[in-house]
XYZ file of C-alpha atoms in Angstrom:
773
model
C -0.074 0.102 0.131
C 1.081 3.613 -0.660
C 2.087 5.377 2.533
C 1.669 9.073 2.950
C 4.239 11.428 4.710
C 2.033 11.330 7.788
C 2.329 7.504 7.968
C -1.234 6.567 7.342
C -2.041 3.919 4.567
C -4.307 4.605 1.533
C -5.267 2.428 -1.324
C -7.943 2.186 -3.751
C -8.520 -1.549 -3.136
C -9.361 -3.354 0.191
C -6.725 -5.602 1.708
C -8.734 -8.766 1.051
C -9.016 -7.675 -2.630
C -5.161 -7.408 -2.631
C -4.735 -10.572 -1.012
C -6.707 -12.312 -3.845
C -4.879 -10.963 -6.458
C -1.439 -11.441 -4.915
C -2.201 -15.071 -4.548
C -3.198 -15.273 -8.276
C -0.242 -13.181 -9.451
C 2.489 -15.067 -7.236
C 1.123 -18.596 -8.429
C 1.696 -17.197 -12.085
C 4.931 -15.801 -11.246
C 6.402 -18.818 -9.500
C 5.158 -21.559 -11.907
C 4.544 -19.575 -14.973
C 6.988 -16.697 -14.669
C 6.140 -14.906 -17.915
C 6.682 -11.149 -18.435
C 2.857 -10.373 -17.876
C 2.882 -12.087 -14.493
C 6.381 -10.111 -13.355
C 5.058 -6.681 -14.544
C 1.591 -7.557 -12.558
C 3.567 -8.688 -9.440
C 5.955 -5.510 -9.620
C 2.772 -3.485 -9.941
C 1.256 -5.128 -6.721
C 4.594 -4.946 -4.942
C 4.587 -1.181 -5.530
C 0.959 -0.536 -4.621
C 1.760 -2.535 -1.422
C 5.077 -0.530 -0.832
C 7.112 -3.859 -0.978
C 10.351 -3.902 -2.785
C 11.347 -7.098 -4.544
C 14.719 -7.912 -5.077
C 15.772 -6.710 -8.723
C 18.230 -9.720 -8.788
C 15.241 -12.046 -8.617
C 12.821 -10.323 -11.214
C 15.943 -10.466 -13.624
C 16.493 -14.085 -12.852
C 12.906 -14.724 -13.461
C 12.971 -12.744 -16.720
C 16.097 -14.480 -18.188
C 16.012 -18.036 -16.994
C 12.063 -18.373 -17.117
C 12.771 -21.405 -14.947
C 9.850 -22.675 -12.876
C 11.946 -23.846 -9.943
C 12.302 -20.894 -7.618
C 14.307 -20.911 -4.168
C 12.749 -20.980 -0.855
C 13.704 -17.394 0.073
C 11.678 -16.320 -2.997
C 8.548 -18.187 -1.874
C 9.057 -16.839 1.398
C 8.894 -13.286 0.395
C 5.430 -13.938 -1.148
C 4.296 -15.695 2.094
C 5.329 -12.629 4.044
C 3.296 -10.189 1.796
C 0.354 -12.484 2.198
C 0.738 -12.501 5.853
C 1.021 -8.893 6.031
C -1.761 -8.342 3.950
C -4.081 -10.628 6.242
C -3.070 -8.535 9.107
C -3.957 -5.536 7.496
C -7.351 -7.281 6.467
C -7.983 -8.323 10.169
C -7.145 -4.722 11.285
C -9.455 -3.303 8.870
C -12.122 -5.608 10.087
C -11.445 -4.751 13.787
C -11.908 -1.152 13.001
C -15.104 -1.684 11.230
C -16.513 -3.496 14.237
C -15.133 -0.700 16.634
C -16.760 2.089 14.601
C -20.129 0.235 14.662
C -19.954 -0.111 18.424
C -19.014 3.460 18.802
C -22.159 4.349 16.820
C -24.214 2.759 19.528
C -22.460 5.074 22.046
C -25.452 7.655 22.463
C -24.983 11.403 22.106
C -26.709 13.870 24.606
C -30.302 12.815 25.328
C -32.093 12.837 22.111
C -35.374 14.818 21.836
C -35.732 14.145 18.157
C -38.283 11.894 16.412
C -35.659 9.175 16.267
C -35.359 9.086 20.192
C -35.849 5.350 21.626
C -37.398 4.720 25.140
C -34.731 2.710 27.183
C -31.553 3.481 25.329
C -28.240 3.495 27.580
C -26.186 6.690 27.740
C -22.671 5.538 27.345
C -19.587 7.457 28.766
C -15.978 5.960 28.289
C -14.285 4.863 31.472
C -11.139 3.550 32.303
C -11.686 1.076 35.175
C -10.453 -2.378 36.214
C -13.870 -3.539 37.016
C -15.185 -6.520 34.846
C -17.767 -6.159 32.060
C -21.436 -6.814 32.918
C -21.472 -9.869 30.745
C -18.056 -10.867 31.669
C -19.254 -14.400 32.399
C -20.730 -15.145 28.881
C -18.968 -16.826 26.098
C -19.348 -13.715 23.939
C -17.274 -11.631 25.834
C -14.706 -14.158 26.229
C -14.567 -14.813 22.496
C -14.509 -11.017 21.952
C -11.610 -10.639 24.344
C -9.598 -13.044 21.801
C -10.527 -10.923 19.085
C -9.770 -7.510 20.444
C -6.835 -7.320 22.484
C -7.270 -3.722 23.654
C -11.095 -2.986 24.371
C -12.647 0.213 25.547
C -15.111 0.164 28.469
C -18.136 2.323 28.650
C -20.736 3.000 31.478
C -24.215 4.222 31.370
C -24.762 7.407 33.222
C -28.377 6.477 34.006
C -28.205 3.004 35.340
C -24.367 2.605 35.985
C -23.929 -0.772 33.932
C -20.424 -1.240 32.580
C -19.478 -3.279 29.438
C -16.994 -3.310 26.676
C -17.546 -1.461 23.585
C -17.687 -4.890 21.545
C -20.355 -6.197 24.070
C -22.850 -3.421 23.781
C -25.028 -5.120 21.159
C -24.803 -8.387 23.171
C -26.026 -6.406 26.478
C -29.111 -5.367 24.631
C -29.720 -8.967 23.391
C -29.653 -10.382 26.937
C -32.575 -7.838 27.678
C -30.332 -5.385 29.865
C -32.010 -2.211 28.844
C -31.725 1.222 30.498
C -34.554 2.800 32.838
C -37.350 4.273 30.709
C -37.264 8.064 30.567
C -40.371 8.747 28.707
C -43.561 6.934 27.295
C -45.297 6.738 23.969
C -48.478 8.360 23.324
C -49.964 4.842 22.465
C -49.479 3.674 26.089
C -52.250 4.563 28.154
C -51.193 5.033 31.610
C -53.764 5.355 34.342
C -51.439 6.597 37.118
C -47.814 7.781 37.580
C -46.386 5.145 39.255
C -42.733 3.883 38.065
C -41.751 0.327 38.100
C -38.253 -0.657 39.734
C -35.433 -0.956 37.167
C -33.363 -3.690 38.953
C -29.889 -4.406 37.579
C -27.051 -6.613 38.875
C -24.192 -5.004 40.511
C -20.600 -6.033 41.306
C -20.057 -3.511 44.031
C -22.692 -2.298 46.443
C -22.850 -0.690 49.966
C -25.296 -0.668 52.700
C -27.521 -3.706 54.088
C -30.065 -5.979 52.582
C -33.630 -5.280 53.650
C -34.549 -9.162 53.457
C -31.617 -10.682 55.329
C -30.074 -7.691 57.426
C -26.522 -8.517 56.209
C -24.457 -5.927 54.668
C -22.778 -5.913 51.246
C -19.055 -5.764 50.667
C -18.053 -9.448 50.383
C -14.316 -10.194 50.592
C -14.514 -12.598 47.885
C -15.595 -9.754 45.474
C -12.725 -7.628 46.324
C -11.770 -7.625 42.459
C -15.221 -6.774 41.338
C -15.542 -10.032 39.422
C -18.671 -11.355 40.570
C -22.278 -9.931 41.111
C -22.731 -8.985 44.811
C -26.322 -8.142 44.552
C -29.235 -6.291 42.609
C -30.188 -2.576 43.169
C -32.928 -0.536 41.686
C -31.652 2.517 39.444
C -34.446 4.811 40.689
C -34.613 4.491 44.365
C -31.475 2.414 45.401
C -33.257 -0.443 47.093
C -30.703 -3.128 47.158
C -30.792 -6.934 47.708
C -28.268 -9.995 47.722
C -29.093 -12.075 44.720
C -30.211 -14.971 46.928
C -32.716 -12.772 48.750
C -34.301 -11.108 45.620
C -37.644 -12.106 44.416
C -38.897 -11.592 40.849
C -42.212 -10.081 42.363
C -40.329 -7.036 43.447
C -39.991 -6.020 39.611
C -43.594 -5.406 39.188
C -44.214 -3.299 42.395
C -44.269 0.393 41.980
C -41.021 2.096 42.888
C -41.095 4.802 45.601
C -37.918 6.766 43.741
C -36.173 7.074 47.035
C -35.542 10.042 48.948
C -35.478 12.511 45.982
C -38.986 11.391 44.899
C -40.498 14.680 45.112
C -37.929 16.243 42.755
C -37.840 13.314 39.997
C -39.991 13.868 36.938
C -41.397 10.408 36.252
C -41.517 8.969 32.753
C -45.078 8.861 32.540
C -45.131 12.780 32.740
C -42.711 12.908 29.484
C -44.904 11.784 26.203
C -43.500 11.207 22.788
C -45.730 12.222 20.144
C -46.411 10.055 17.035
C -45.127 11.055 13.744
C -46.853 13.964 12.119
C -48.126 13.077 8.585
C -48.489 15.593 5.774
C -51.670 15.846 3.625
C -50.117 13.872 0.721
C -49.629 10.711 2.983
C -51.826 8.019 2.153
C -54.132 9.983 -0.295
C -56.149 7.516 -2.398
C -56.030 4.679 -0.095
C -59.626 3.756 0.567
C -58.855 0.834 3.014
C -57.886 3.350 5.693
C -61.329 4.677 5.941
C -62.819 7.722 7.921
C -60.435 6.859 10.917
C -57.358 7.834 8.889
C -58.913 10.913 7.562
C -59.706 12.097 11.059
C -56.110 11.291 11.944
C -54.699 13.429 9.019
C -57.022 16.423 10.254
C -55.522 16.122 13.553
C -52.064 15.913 12.260
C -52.441 19.054 10.212
C -53.903 20.952 13.159
C -50.892 19.898 15.247
C -48.553 20.980 12.525
C -50.195 24.558 12.332
C -49.920 24.709 16.059
C -46.313 23.897 16.134
C -45.276 26.500 13.523
C -46.513 29.118 15.877
C -44.263 28.305 18.657
C -40.861 29.501 19.359
C -39.020 26.180 19.862
C -40.236 23.639 17.392
C -38.692 20.493 19.150
C -40.397 21.432 22.501
C -44.011 20.538 20.974
C -43.176 18.732 17.570
C -41.897 15.324 19.165
C -42.505 15.647 22.786
C -44.836 16.968 25.386
C -45.177 17.085 29.270
C -48.321 16.363 31.025
C -47.639 16.800 34.586
C -49.793 15.662 37.515
C -50.582 18.335 40.041
C -49.552 17.598 43.626
C -48.490 19.908 46.435
C -45.764 17.435 47.472
C -43.923 17.379 43.957
C -41.347 19.920 43.379
C -39.659 19.035 40.125
C -36.298 20.119 39.512
C -34.645 20.567 36.101
C -30.839 21.199 36.073
C -28.952 23.421 33.579
C -25.226 22.655 33.645
C -22.241 23.712 31.468
C -19.950 20.692 31.122
C -16.984 23.195 30.501
C -17.274 24.955 33.826
C -15.095 24.347 36.797
C -12.090 22.764 34.853
C -14.430 20.472 32.758
C -15.638 19.341 36.369
C -19.266 19.946 35.060
C -19.238 17.033 32.650
C -18.788 14.606 35.922
C -21.429 16.436 37.821
C -23.858 15.857 34.928
C -23.408 12.318 34.672
C -24.269 11.956 38.490
C -27.305 14.086 38.011
C -28.493 11.822 35.355
C -28.104 8.944 37.935
C -30.025 10.457 40.783
C -32.766 12.144 38.541
C -34.556 11.309 35.267
C -31.849 12.030 32.589
C -34.562 14.135 30.634
C -34.714 16.629 33.249
C -30.706 17.425 32.992
C -29.954 19.726 30.333
C -26.378 20.627 28.476
C -26.102 24.488 28.140
C -23.756 23.903 25.201
C -26.673 22.337 23.276
C -28.702 25.230 22.429
C -29.050 26.925 25.911
C -31.815 26.818 28.364
C -34.837 27.864 26.317
C -35.620 24.425 25.182
C -35.960 22.972 28.557
C -37.834 25.859 29.947
C -40.439 25.593 27.366
C -40.805 21.956 27.648
C -41.386 22.048 31.438
C -42.961 25.181 31.710
C -46.331 23.812 32.720
C -45.018 21.704 35.747
C -46.320 23.220 39.015
C -43.781 23.949 41.979
C -40.921 24.026 39.404
C -37.549 24.760 40.726
C -34.336 25.268 38.735
C -30.614 24.521 39.487
C -28.215 26.364 37.423
C -24.675 24.705 37.607
C -22.021 27.199 36.677
C -20.943 30.739 37.386
C -22.900 33.737 37.862
C -23.060 34.255 34.018
C -24.718 30.992 33.895
C -27.601 32.053 36.476
C -27.833 35.517 34.813
C -28.403 33.727 31.460
C -31.290 31.440 32.863
C -32.943 34.434 34.612
C -32.961 36.659 31.195
C -34.342 33.784 29.385
C -37.145 33.372 31.851
C -37.784 37.109 31.541
C -37.964 36.680 27.701
C -40.455 34.123 27.901
C -42.517 35.962 30.446
C -42.495 32.782 32.684
C -45.562 32.595 35.092
C -45.099 31.603 37.950
C -41.636 32.661 38.111
C -39.829 29.457 39.136
C -37.027 29.803 42.073
C -33.384 29.415 40.721
C -30.694 27.871 43.044
C -26.856 28.129 41.974
C -24.177 25.263 42.107
C -21.109 27.476 42.062
C -18.615 25.883 39.346
C -17.343 29.218 38.011
C -14.339 31.705 39.018
C -16.082 34.745 41.099
C -19.505 33.131 42.223
C -20.434 36.358 44.052
C -24.251 35.439 43.751
C -23.882 31.940 45.044
C -21.875 33.381 48.109
C -24.679 35.455 49.116
C -27.299 32.873 48.604
C -25.466 30.695 50.796
C -24.150 28.029 48.405
C -20.421 28.952 48.653
C -17.405 30.224 46.765
C -16.919 26.891 44.864
C -18.286 23.264 44.892
C -16.070 21.240 46.923
C -17.165 17.527 47.606
C -20.546 17.622 48.915
C -22.696 14.822 47.845
C -25.036 15.844 45.001
C -28.185 14.161 46.080
C -27.561 16.403 49.560
C -27.436 19.308 47.026
C -30.628 18.535 45.522
C -32.445 18.081 48.806
C -30.978 21.728 49.583
C -32.835 22.789 46.497
C -36.070 20.960 47.397
C -36.297 22.319 51.134
C -34.369 25.621 50.816
C -36.276 28.901 51.502
C -37.143 31.276 48.532
C -36.163 34.907 48.707
C -36.384 37.852 46.383
C -33.396 39.288 44.230
C -33.855 42.794 42.817
C -32.830 42.974 39.212
C -31.913 46.390 37.341
C -32.396 47.460 33.794
C -29.425 49.033 32.129
C -30.029 51.327 28.932
C -27.395 52.851 26.927
C -27.233 55.437 24.175
C -24.826 57.664 22.558
C -23.957 61.017 24.143
C -25.134 63.859 21.929
C -22.716 66.345 23.551
C -19.826 64.766 21.952
C -18.997 65.955 18.445
C -16.644 63.167 17.210
C -18.594 60.368 18.650
C -18.296 57.785 15.812
C -14.443 58.301 15.775
C -13.860 57.287 19.097
C -12.449 53.956 20.342
C -14.855 51.450 21.920
C -18.079 49.710 21.385
C -21.571 51.201 20.827
C -23.328 49.128 23.500
C -22.676 46.805 26.528
C -22.812 43.103 26.477
C -25.759 42.891 28.942
C -28.645 44.903 29.744
C -29.549 43.441 32.978
C -27.730 43.719 36.430
C -27.917 41.036 39.101
C -24.742 41.445 41.015
C -23.158 44.968 40.120
C -22.007 47.431 37.390
C -18.860 49.326 37.641
C -16.775 51.706 35.458
C -13.178 52.544 36.063
C -10.065 50.888 37.148
C -11.578 47.379 38.220
C -13.518 47.397 34.792
C -9.992 47.979 33.133
C -8.540 45.015 34.799
C -11.758 42.905 33.590
C -11.337 44.108 29.996
C -7.480 43.042 29.875
C -8.331 39.788 31.496
C -10.972 38.977 28.954
C -8.655 40.012 26.049
C -5.601 38.001 27.462
C -7.920 34.894 27.998
C -9.272 35.198 24.374
C -5.783 35.338 22.989
C -4.507 32.609 24.947
C -7.350 30.389 26.210
C -4.745 27.483 27.070
C -3.309 29.534 30.003
C -6.802 30.036 31.521
C -8.010 26.247 32.204
C -8.440 26.402 35.832
C -9.674 28.608 38.710
C -6.128 29.102 40.299
C -4.532 30.358 37.125
C -7.344 32.760 36.258
C -7.236 34.302 39.848
C -3.448 34.667 39.669
C -3.637 36.409 36.219
C -6.367 38.768 37.419
C -4.307 39.678 40.742
C -1.166 40.362 38.449
C -3.359 42.701 36.226
C -4.843 44.346 39.321
C -1.171 44.789 40.791
C -0.053 46.545 37.539
C -3.007 49.059 37.538
C -2.503 49.703 41.210
C 0.876 51.007 40.539
C 0.104 52.819 37.154
C -3.047 54.443 38.369
C -4.518 54.791 34.980
C -7.670 56.267 35.933
C -6.638 58.856 38.381
C -8.886 61.512 36.326
C -11.812 59.245 36.054
C -14.225 61.414 37.939
C -13.383 64.514 35.539
C -14.967 62.459 32.462
C -18.328 61.462 34.268
C -21.489 63.147 35.415
C -23.472 61.346 38.234
C -27.145 61.781 38.977
C -28.873 59.375 41.659
C -32.671 60.155 42.376
C -32.474 63.415 40.613
C -29.490 64.573 42.861
C -26.463 65.804 41.035
C -23.335 64.130 42.749
C -20.927 65.050 40.256
C -19.012 67.653 42.345
C -18.974 65.095 45.307
C -17.311 62.397 43.195
C -14.838 64.860 41.631
C -13.682 66.050 45.159
C -12.939 62.640 46.237
C -11.042 61.990 42.919
C -12.047 58.378 42.674
C -10.740 55.939 40.571
C -13.499 53.442 40.150
C -17.373 53.689 40.759
C -19.217 50.457 41.554
C -23.153 50.289 41.487
C -23.627 47.097 43.835
C -26.970 45.039 44.213
C -25.640 42.282 46.446
C -23.446 42.016 49.351
C -20.535 40.368 47.643
C -18.026 41.825 45.025
C -14.901 40.748 43.564
C -14.746 37.034 44.729
C -16.334 37.656 48.250
C -15.628 41.145 49.416
C -18.373 43.339 51.076
C -17.383 46.974 49.758
C -20.526 48.466 51.161
C -19.590 47.104 54.843
C -22.085 47.279 57.691
C -23.078 50.624 58.478
C -24.435 51.123 62.069
C -28.350 51.701 62.158
C -28.980 55.036 64.181
C -30.987 58.047 63.927
C -29.659 60.618 61.588
C -27.455 58.063 59.562
C -27.244 58.704 55.997
C -26.819 55.177 54.682
C -28.310 51.843 56.006
C -27.493 48.204 55.573
C -27.866 46.237 52.384
C -30.666 44.054 51.286
C -31.487 41.929 48.198
C -34.986 42.825 47.988
C -35.327 46.543 49.004
C -35.289 47.991 45.419
C -32.357 50.104 46.321
C -28.923 50.026 44.685
C -25.898 51.202 46.474
C -23.159 53.634 44.784
C -19.749 52.913 46.190
C -16.258 54.728 45.155
C -13.023 53.231 45.132
C -9.399 54.233 44.820
C -6.563 51.905 43.666
C -5.328 51.420 47.449
C -8.981 50.299 48.360
C -8.830 46.960 46.406
C -6.189 45.462 48.678
C -7.814 46.705 51.703
C -11.148 45.018 50.766
C -9.690 41.603 51.224
C -9.111 42.395 55.071
C -12.399 43.609 55.790
C -12.371 47.441 54.710
C -15.328 49.129 52.787
C -15.099 51.528 49.800
C -16.471 55.278 49.886
C -20.309 55.164 50.319
C -21.975 57.599 48.003
C -25.484 56.883 47.802
C -28.733 54.630 48.157
C -30.941 55.282 45.356
C -33.612 53.730 42.974
C -32.610 55.538 39.804
C -29.271 56.127 38.336
C -28.066 58.492 35.353
C -24.384 58.367 34.334
C -22.922 60.649 31.571
C -19.578 59.583 30.217
C -17.360 62.074 28.260
C -14.808 59.864 26.957
C -14.385 56.144 26.203
C -14.200 54.294 29.624
C -14.319 50.556 30.554
C -17.229 49.089 32.031
C -18.257 45.775 33.396
C -21.631 44.133 34.080
C -21.494 40.947 36.124
C -18.131 40.229 35.106
C -18.707 40.813 31.232
C -16.437 43.820 30.524
C -15.754 45.958 27.523
C -14.959 49.475 26.501
C -17.751 51.723 25.481
C -17.842 55.084 23.550
C -19.109 58.317 25.537
C -22.532 57.455 26.420
C -25.547 58.021 28.689
C -26.300 54.948 30.992
C -29.466 54.913 32.796
C -30.228 52.151 35.545
C -33.840 51.627 36.875
C -35.414 48.734 38.752
C -36.775 46.041 36.480
C -38.443 43.356 38.400
C -37.477 40.697 41.302
C -36.403 37.206 40.552
C -36.980 34.216 42.884
C -33.894 32.694 44.312
C -33.383 29.644 46.420
C -31.127 30.039 49.658
C -29.022 27.401 51.031
C -29.707 26.600 54.645
C -28.358 23.950 57.135
C -30.013 20.640 56.041
C -30.876 18.059 59.133
C -32.188 14.655 58.415
C -32.409 13.321 61.968
C -34.371 14.425 65.174
C -32.510 17.162 67.344
C -31.302 15.668 70.711
C -30.999 19.450 71.681
C -34.665 20.167 70.894
C -35.686 20.897 74.887
C -32.151 22.562 75.519
C -32.131 26.396 75.867
C -29.908 28.121 73.334
C -27.699 29.598 76.075
C -27.147 26.116 77.831
C -23.386 25.517 78.335
C -21.926 22.435 76.436
C -18.890 20.662 76.465
C -18.199 19.425 72.973
C -15.264 16.875 72.131
C -13.188 17.872 69.030
C -11.254 15.376 66.958
C -9.233 15.404 63.948
C -8.549 13.417 60.582
C -5.686 14.292 58.393
C -6.285 15.119 54.750
C -5.140 11.597 53.368
C -7.432 9.913 55.853
C -10.314 11.873 54.796
C -9.820 11.481 51.074
C -9.380 7.739 51.591
C -12.405 7.202 53.921
C -14.853 10.180 53.233
C -17.481 7.853 52.047
C -17.400 5.590 55.032
C -18.821 7.508 58.257
C -17.837 4.686 60.682
C -14.201 4.460 59.525
C -13.846 8.118 59.714
C -14.892 8.075 63.287
C -12.572 5.100 64.060
C -9.501 6.842 62.614
C -10.337 10.416 64.363
C -7.704 11.494 67.008
C -9.134 13.501 69.985
C -7.818 16.813 70.472
C -9.684 17.957 73.718
C -12.969 19.759 74.853
C -14.412 23.209 74.122
C -17.208 24.874 75.994
C -19.784 26.532 73.862
C -23.756 27.027 73.535
C -26.112 25.276 71.040
C -26.683 28.700 69.144
C -23.077 29.439 68.805
C -22.108 29.508 65.088
C -18.947 27.372 63.645
C -17.414 30.632 62.819
C -17.530 32.032 66.547
C -16.502 28.372 67.672
C -13.293 28.696 65.493
C -11.053 30.824 67.639
C -11.628 28.274 70.498
C -10.480 25.434 68.274
C -7.480 27.540 67.033
C -5.676 26.983 70.444
C -5.298 23.404 69.366
C -2.949 24.803 66.755
C -0.257 25.939 69.085
C 2.257 23.586 70.360
C 2.052 22.561 74.092
C 5.839 22.345 74.545
C 8.689 23.901 72.855
C 10.111 22.131 69.967
C 7.144 19.940 69.327
C 4.694 19.969 66.573
C 0.934 21.421 67.305
C -1.979 18.879 67.621
C -3.741 20.648 64.538
C -2.466 22.779 61.594
C -3.655 26.379 61.094
C -5.322 25.265 57.886
C -8.176 23.143 59.069
C -11.812 22.958 58.019
C -15.054 21.299 59.750
C -16.723 18.067 58.564
C -20.246 17.360 58.256
C -22.043 14.187 57.280
C -24.835 13.801 54.719
C -27.608 11.015 55.264
C -29.638 11.347 52.273
C -30.843 7.553 52.155
C -28.343 6.080 49.634
C -25.015 6.560 51.533
C -23.634 8.301 54.494
C -20.764 10.592 53.078
C -18.592 13.080 54.978
C -17.716 16.394 53.353
C -15.986 19.758 53.905
C -17.901 22.785 55.241
C -16.674 25.852 53.309
C -15.407 28.773 55.344
C -18.110 30.999 54.018
C -20.748 28.679 55.171
C -19.643 28.511 58.856
C -21.849 31.522 59.922
C -24.967 29.967 58.878
C -24.504 26.732 60.768
C -24.865 26.444 64.481
C -23.405 24.139 67.079
C -27.071 22.828 67.797
C -27.276 21.952 64.140
C -24.159 19.963 64.001
C -24.919 17.960 66.963
C -27.925 16.905 65.350
C -26.505 14.237 63.206
C -23.249 15.723 62.045
C -19.703 15.078 63.418
């Protein structure tokens, strides 16, 4: 075969065809050795990139002897073996490509969607294939030395790619995610979806014995059977086939799971020409055609055609149900979003988990807009949450669904003020879902920002910058000046070199570096000379010019710049000009900064308070950088107006307790003696999914005196005394960089996780002593 410069092999004929012709020509050459056979053989050798020895070819042409040497015949055998290997390799690649075609893409909402298809994701694991004991898997092992493994996100079954077809042949289908319209369902119950598992945890409800047989340490044998919906698990000997027909209770997340009976796939819509002239169909077929034509007319008037053309949602109203739809950006958090999306597909119905890179949130919102008590979980940064809120406004969604935020971005200021923390660490995702269900709903002010050219500027069109801003709705803050310039430079650098900004740490380091440069250069020392500021009809231009500010921020929430609070906590007293901030007071705070203010914000200082108002009008006299919720750009001289638009409903995260409180009858001021223990980081990472082992490995530090109403943040100074060495020259009992641990008992497993420092203020000692550690 001909080889290109890249090393890949190309040929017009397949290896099998070359093998046949080479066998024919080689026989003619060895035993007939005429000139035509020699030329054909030379042509084949050239096509196969084989170089025959010239002396052998000349010998054939000169002597025309039928007797050839063993080495000559061996060269032909080597060529035949090489082509046989190539034919086998091509056959293997064909089988692999067919198996990869079975790997499902994101959940399909098209007409070709099937009910119980697996959603495969490639996995590199030593766990055995689900059909490892069958002869088919053993035969495939002989044919394919290197076989990839894939795991279904919805039911957790693991197979080789070459065994996917055989898995369906054995009847191991995935859990159903919708129903056909032909299926008449009288209730919304869901049957169990039992699958055999090789590794399990917990106890069998039939015999009371736990899983985790030492004989199954390698994961080569099945240990039990569990349901993909509710998690109920049994030993294989304790399992009864009658359980398959029983309705599934869907586990602890039953109120948030959208059952398959709600999601209906519509039949194929036929055109008017389909079936015309067929008298056998009768009047029933004509009535069906009219219905199809009416449906097609209805579909053409809707915004998202897929949401009504192939699928519809018929929910069952209930005060207990709080269905959750999850929107997630798989690329967020250093591609951590893709792993989180697969876990949500396991806990919930995969059709209520949406990938934002596949068309945005509008399709999912349009599909489930009729679900009562709907809640939304936005997994990403503040930009992801703002995107979903803007789409809800565009759709005029009523009633407005509460939105929770799982922080996967960099700044995450909105998630901080809502109690979800600065970044997602390792808290179990089923615990997160329970927070979404039980979390209180609060209101968040949202502000409309309008921009138009400044008519006072003569050469406006020739000036540098953009005509408009990237966003027109403010959820967090809007700023102009030095901090916006840092954001502009950061975004330009990230677009030019995206490979350098692939983690939160690198992003924050680059941002801090740019901020330090501007701190020294003071590029916006004359910012106030180029603006006019009017708040609630009061001209504050002279005030800001006297202060010589370098940046002005219009703040809606209590967090700015990755957790700082530039407004601070003003004292509430008679005669005070400013009051404390609130998310729903329909007031926006105006704060001024100097370059030296930004590092002080990190240690608890606040900026220069200017105003609390409901209407802002800002005139810029030159091109200036601005940023809205982290989206930055440089705009031409403009008139910017900010007015209150509406209020969004958000879900606040509060401490979640799953066991009765033993301190229910104890007064909040009662003195408690609490024992404090520690585990090191290596032990935690190894045993964080086993509460019993964590308790067993913990080392006691001592006792602290506290009250049930005391917060973990207030308790921290008392525990810090263990960070000091008792004797000179000895290491302390506890390192200075320590964190609290909590436990989630959500029904499927007891898992220990870290409490983030910003969450310590909202958790009390009484909450921890309920069922925490």
